[in-house]
Short mmCIF file of C-alpha atoms in Angstrom, two decimals:
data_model
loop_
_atom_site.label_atom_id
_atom_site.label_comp_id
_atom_site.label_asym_id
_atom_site.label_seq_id
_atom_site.Cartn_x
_atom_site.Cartn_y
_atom_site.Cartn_z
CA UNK A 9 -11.94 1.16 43.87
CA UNK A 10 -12.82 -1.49 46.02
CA UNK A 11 -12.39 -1.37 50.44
CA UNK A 12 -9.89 -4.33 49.91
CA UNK A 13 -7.89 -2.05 47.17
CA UNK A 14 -7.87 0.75 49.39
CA UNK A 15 -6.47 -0.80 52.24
CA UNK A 16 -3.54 -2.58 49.96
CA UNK A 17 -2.74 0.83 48.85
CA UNK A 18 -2.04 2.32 52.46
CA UNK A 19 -0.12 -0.73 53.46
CA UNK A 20 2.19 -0.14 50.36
CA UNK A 21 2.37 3.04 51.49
CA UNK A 22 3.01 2.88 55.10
CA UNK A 23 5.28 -0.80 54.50
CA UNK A 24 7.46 1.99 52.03
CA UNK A 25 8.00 4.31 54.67
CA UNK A 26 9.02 1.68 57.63
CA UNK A 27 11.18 0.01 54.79
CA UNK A 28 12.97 3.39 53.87
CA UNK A 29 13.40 4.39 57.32
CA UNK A 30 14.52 0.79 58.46
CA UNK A 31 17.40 1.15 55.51
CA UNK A 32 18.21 4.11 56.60
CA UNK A 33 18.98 3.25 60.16
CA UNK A 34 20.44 0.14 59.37
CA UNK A 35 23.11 1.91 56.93
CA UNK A 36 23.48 4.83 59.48
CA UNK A 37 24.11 2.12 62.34
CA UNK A 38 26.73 0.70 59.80
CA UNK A 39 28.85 3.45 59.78
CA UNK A 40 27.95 5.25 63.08
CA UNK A 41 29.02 2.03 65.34
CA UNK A 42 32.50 1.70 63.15
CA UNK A 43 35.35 3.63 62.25
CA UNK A 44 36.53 4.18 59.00
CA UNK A 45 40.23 2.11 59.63
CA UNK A 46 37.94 -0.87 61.21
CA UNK A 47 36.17 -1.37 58.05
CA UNK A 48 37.30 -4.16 56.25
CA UNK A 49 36.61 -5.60 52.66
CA UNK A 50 33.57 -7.33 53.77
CA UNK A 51 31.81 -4.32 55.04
CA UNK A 52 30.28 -2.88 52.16
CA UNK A 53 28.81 -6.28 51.46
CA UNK A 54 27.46 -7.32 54.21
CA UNK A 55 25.98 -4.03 54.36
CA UNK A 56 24.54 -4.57 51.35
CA UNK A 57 23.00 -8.32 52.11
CA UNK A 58 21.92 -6.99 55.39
CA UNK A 59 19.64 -4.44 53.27
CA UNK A 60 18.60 -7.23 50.79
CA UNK A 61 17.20 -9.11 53.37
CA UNK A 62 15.15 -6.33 54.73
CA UNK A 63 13.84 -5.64 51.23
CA UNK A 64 13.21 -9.25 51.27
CA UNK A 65 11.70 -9.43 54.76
CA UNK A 66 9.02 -6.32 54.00
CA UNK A 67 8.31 -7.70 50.86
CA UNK A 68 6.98 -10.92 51.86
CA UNK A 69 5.03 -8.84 54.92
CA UNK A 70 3.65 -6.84 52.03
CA UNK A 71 2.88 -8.95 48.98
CA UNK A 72 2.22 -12.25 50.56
CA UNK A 73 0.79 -11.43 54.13
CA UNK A 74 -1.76 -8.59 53.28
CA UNK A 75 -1.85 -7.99 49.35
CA UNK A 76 -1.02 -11.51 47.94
CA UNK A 77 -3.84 -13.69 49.31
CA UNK A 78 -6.61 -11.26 48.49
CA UNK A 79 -5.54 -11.09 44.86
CA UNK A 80 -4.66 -14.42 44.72
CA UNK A 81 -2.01 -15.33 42.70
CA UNK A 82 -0.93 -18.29 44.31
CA UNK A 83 -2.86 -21.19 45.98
CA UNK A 84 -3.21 -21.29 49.71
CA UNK A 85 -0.28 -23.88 50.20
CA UNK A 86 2.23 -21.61 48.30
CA UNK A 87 1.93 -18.64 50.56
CA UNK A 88 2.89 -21.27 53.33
CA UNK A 89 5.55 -23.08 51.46
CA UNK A 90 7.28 -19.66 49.95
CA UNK A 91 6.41 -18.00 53.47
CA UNK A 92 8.58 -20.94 55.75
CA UNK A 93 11.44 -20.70 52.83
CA UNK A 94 11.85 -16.92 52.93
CA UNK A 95 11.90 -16.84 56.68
CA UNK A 96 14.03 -19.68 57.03
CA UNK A 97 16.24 -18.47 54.66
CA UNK A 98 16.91 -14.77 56.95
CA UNK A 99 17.03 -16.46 59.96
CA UNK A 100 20.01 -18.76 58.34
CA UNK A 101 21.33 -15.42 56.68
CA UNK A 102 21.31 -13.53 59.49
CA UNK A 103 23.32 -15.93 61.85
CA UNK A 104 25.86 -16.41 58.41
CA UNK A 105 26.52 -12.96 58.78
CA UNK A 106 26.40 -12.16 63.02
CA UNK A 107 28.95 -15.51 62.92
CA UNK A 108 31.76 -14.73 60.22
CA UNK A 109 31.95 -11.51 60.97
CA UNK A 110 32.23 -12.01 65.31
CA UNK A 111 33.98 -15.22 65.23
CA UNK A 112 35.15 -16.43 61.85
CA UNK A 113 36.70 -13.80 59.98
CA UNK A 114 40.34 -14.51 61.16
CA UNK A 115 39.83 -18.05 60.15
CA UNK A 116 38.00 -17.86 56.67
CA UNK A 117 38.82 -16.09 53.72
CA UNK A 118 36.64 -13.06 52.12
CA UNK A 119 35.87 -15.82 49.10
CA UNK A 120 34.34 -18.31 51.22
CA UNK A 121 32.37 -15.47 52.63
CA UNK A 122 31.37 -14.04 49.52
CA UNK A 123 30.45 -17.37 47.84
CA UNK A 124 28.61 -19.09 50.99
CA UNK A 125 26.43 -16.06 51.15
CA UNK A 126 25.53 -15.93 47.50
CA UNK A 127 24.89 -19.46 47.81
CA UNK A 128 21.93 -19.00 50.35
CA UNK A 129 20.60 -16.64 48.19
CA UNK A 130 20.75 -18.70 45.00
CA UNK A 131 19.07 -21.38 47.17
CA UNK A 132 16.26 -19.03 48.02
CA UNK A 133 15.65 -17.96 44.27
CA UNK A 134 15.53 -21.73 43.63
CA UNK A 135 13.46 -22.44 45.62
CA UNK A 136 11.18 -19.95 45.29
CA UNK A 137 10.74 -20.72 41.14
CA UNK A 138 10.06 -24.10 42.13
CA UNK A 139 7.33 -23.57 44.33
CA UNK A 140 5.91 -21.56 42.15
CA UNK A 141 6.52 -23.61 38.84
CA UNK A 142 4.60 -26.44 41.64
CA UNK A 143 1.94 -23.86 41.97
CA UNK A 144 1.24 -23.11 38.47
CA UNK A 145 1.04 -26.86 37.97
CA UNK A 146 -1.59 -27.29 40.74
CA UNK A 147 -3.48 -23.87 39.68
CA UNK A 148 -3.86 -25.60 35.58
CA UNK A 149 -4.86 -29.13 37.66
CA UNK A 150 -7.50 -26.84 39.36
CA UNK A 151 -8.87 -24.97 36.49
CA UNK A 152 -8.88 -28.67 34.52
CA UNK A 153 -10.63 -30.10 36.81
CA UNK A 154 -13.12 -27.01 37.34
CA UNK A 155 -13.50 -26.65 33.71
CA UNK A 156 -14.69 -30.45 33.97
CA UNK A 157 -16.89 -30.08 36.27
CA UNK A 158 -18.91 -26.95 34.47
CA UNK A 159 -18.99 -29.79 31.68
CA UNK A 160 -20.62 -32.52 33.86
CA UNK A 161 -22.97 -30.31 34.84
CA UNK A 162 -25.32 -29.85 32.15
CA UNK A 163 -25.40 -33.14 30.97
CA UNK A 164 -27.44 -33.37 34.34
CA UNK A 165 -29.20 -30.35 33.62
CA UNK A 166 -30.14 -31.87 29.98
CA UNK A 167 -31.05 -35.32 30.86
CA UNK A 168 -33.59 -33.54 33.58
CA UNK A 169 -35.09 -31.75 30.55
CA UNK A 170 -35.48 -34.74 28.39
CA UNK A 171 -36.61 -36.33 30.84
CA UNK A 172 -39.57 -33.99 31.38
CA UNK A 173 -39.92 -33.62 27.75
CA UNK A 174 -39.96 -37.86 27.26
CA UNK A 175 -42.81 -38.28 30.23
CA UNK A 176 -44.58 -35.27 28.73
CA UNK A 177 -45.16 -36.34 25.17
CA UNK A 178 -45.76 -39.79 26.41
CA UNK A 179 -49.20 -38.31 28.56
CA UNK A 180 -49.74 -36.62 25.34
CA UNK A 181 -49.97 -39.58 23.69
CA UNK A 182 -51.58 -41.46 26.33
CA UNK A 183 -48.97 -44.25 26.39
CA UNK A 184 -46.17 -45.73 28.95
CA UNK A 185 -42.77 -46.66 27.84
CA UNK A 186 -42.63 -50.55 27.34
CA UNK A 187 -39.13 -50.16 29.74
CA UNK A 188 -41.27 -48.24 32.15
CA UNK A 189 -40.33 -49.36 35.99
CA UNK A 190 -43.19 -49.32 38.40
CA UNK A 191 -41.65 -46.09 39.82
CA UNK A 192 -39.39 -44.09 37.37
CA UNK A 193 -39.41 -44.13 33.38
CA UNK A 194 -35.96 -45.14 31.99
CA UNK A 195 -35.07 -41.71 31.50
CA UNK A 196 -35.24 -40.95 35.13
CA UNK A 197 -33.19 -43.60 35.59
CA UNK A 198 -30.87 -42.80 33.23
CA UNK A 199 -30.73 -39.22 35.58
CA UNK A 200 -30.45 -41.07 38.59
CA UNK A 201 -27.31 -43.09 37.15
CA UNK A 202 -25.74 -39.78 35.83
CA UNK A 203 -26.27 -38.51 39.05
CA UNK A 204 -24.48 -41.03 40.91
CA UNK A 205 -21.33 -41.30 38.59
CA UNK A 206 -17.98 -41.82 40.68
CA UNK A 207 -16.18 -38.17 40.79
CA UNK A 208 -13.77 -39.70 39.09
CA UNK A 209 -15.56 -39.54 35.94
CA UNK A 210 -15.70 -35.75 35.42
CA UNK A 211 -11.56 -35.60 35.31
CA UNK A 212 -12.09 -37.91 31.96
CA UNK A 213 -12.99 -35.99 29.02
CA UNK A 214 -13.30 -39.31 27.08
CA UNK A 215 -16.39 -39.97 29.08
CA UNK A 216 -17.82 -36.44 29.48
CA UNK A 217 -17.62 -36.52 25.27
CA UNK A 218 -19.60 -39.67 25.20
CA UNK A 219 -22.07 -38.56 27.68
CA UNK A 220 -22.41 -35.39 25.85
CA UNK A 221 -22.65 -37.54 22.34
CA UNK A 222 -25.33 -39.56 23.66
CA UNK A 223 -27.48 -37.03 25.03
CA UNK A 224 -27.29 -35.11 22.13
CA UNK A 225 -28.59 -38.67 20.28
CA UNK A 226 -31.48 -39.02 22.45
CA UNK A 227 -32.49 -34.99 22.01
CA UNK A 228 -32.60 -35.82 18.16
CA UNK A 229 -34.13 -38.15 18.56
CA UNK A 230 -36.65 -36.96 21.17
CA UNK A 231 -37.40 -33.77 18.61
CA UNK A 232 -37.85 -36.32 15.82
CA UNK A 233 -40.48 -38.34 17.92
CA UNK A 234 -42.33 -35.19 18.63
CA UNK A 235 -42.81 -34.38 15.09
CA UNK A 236 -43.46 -37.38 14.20
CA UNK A 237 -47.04 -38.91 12.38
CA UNK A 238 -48.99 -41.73 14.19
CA UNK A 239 -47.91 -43.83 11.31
CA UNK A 240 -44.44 -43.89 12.50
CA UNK A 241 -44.71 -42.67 16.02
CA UNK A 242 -43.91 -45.93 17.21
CA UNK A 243 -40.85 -46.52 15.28
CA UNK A 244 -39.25 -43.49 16.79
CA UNK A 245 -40.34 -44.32 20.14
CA UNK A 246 -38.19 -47.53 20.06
CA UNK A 247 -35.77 -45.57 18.51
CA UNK A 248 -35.40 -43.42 21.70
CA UNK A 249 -35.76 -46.63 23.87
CA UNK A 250 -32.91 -48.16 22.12
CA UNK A 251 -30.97 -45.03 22.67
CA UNK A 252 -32.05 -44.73 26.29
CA UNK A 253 -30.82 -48.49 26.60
CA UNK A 254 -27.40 -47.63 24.82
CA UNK A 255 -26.64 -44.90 27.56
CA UNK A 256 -27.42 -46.99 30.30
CA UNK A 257 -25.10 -49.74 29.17
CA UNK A 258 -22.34 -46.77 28.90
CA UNK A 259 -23.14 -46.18 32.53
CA UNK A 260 -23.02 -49.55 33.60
CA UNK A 261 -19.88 -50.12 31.42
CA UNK A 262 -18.13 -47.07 33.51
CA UNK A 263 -19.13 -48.27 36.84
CA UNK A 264 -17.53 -51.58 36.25
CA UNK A 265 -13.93 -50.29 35.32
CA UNK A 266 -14.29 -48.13 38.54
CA UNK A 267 -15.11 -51.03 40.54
CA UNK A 268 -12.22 -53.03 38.61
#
């Protein structure tokens, strides 16, 4: 058991015990500071709403201030959103209650105090499911968009390697590629180009299927050139340039809808 668990487990523990004995006053002060004939219908239930809101009140302390965020189960804007609503909801609550039953229980019935108060609370519990519906949302945007990324990476990863691989075998055969820049072969290019994609391109799985497709192309054929006899070595060479040439255009192809 990890520090972090530890420490969640005493604040359970100790958040129990203030909760219980907060209750327990609170019902205690109920009774002790009125008599039984001063008691009217609404006691029982505001007594009651009084104690959900404590519950509610430790429970947030509890699950959202120390245990929620190091488990994680909602993003960091959540905590903030459901944190504002809960507290804003008490502090409305709380005045509800202090005000009908000082000043407005001669003028409004039992009903409207009953219904307005189960109102706020159907408010909260709205409210609540919708921020976290919102968060759930955002979380499966995050872990697309993640999941993307671990995809864009080794095309980069792979073009490095064929890259090495391309350069290699051409040494080996003592020959530059025809394509071949003063600076870079067109694979390092290609690389370069990959590199440099707009971040927009790694939330498209259209694209990240292509690039995949065409890298897979050019490692057939790279694996087909290396085999290869000196009889047809050249064939397969251009074979791999035209491939090279076909990813580039992609490229270019992409970065002109961005720009458009």
């Amino acid at each position: 058991m990890s520090q972090n668990d530890v420490n969640f487990k005493r604040i359970n523990i100790i958040s129990l015990v203030i909760t219980a004995l907060t209750l327990s006053v609170t019902i205690f002060l109920f009774y002790f500071l009125t008599s039984a004939e001063s008691r009217s219908n609404t006691f029982v239930f505001t007594l009651i709403y009084t104690c959900v809101l404590e519950l509610i009140f430790y429970g947030y302390v509890v699950l959202f201030l120390f245990g929620g965020k190091s488990n994680k189960p909602f993003l960091g804007a959540t905590y903030s959103s459901i944190g504002a609503t809960i507290i804003v909801f008490i502090v409305i609550s709380t005045f509800w209650l202090l005000i009908y039953n000082i000043f407005l229980f001669t003028l409004l019935t039992d009903k409207i105090y009953y219904s307005t108060s189960i109102v706020l609370f159907t408010i909260l519990i709205i409210l609540i499911a919708s921020l976290t519906k919102l968060d759930i949302f955002q979380k499966s945007d995050s872990d697309h968009i993640i999941k993307e990324k671990n995809e864009f990476k080794p095309i980069l990863i792979e073009v490095a390697e064929l890259t090495i691989r391309y350069n290699n075998h051409l040494k080996s055969k003592n020959i530059k590629s025809n394509l071949e820049s003063n600076f870079e072969s067109n694979l390092q290019k290609l690389q370069n180009k990959i590199k440099f994609l707009p971040k927009s391109v790694v939330n498209n799985k259209n694209i990240i299927d292509k690039l995949i497709y065409l890298n897979n192309k050019l490692g057939i054929l790279l694996s087909d050139c290396e085999k290869s006899s000196e009889s047809d070595f050249e064939e397969k060479l251009n074979k791999i340039e035209s491939a090279i040439n076909e990813h580039l255009l992609f490229i270019a192809t992409i970065n002109n809808q961005m720009i458009k």
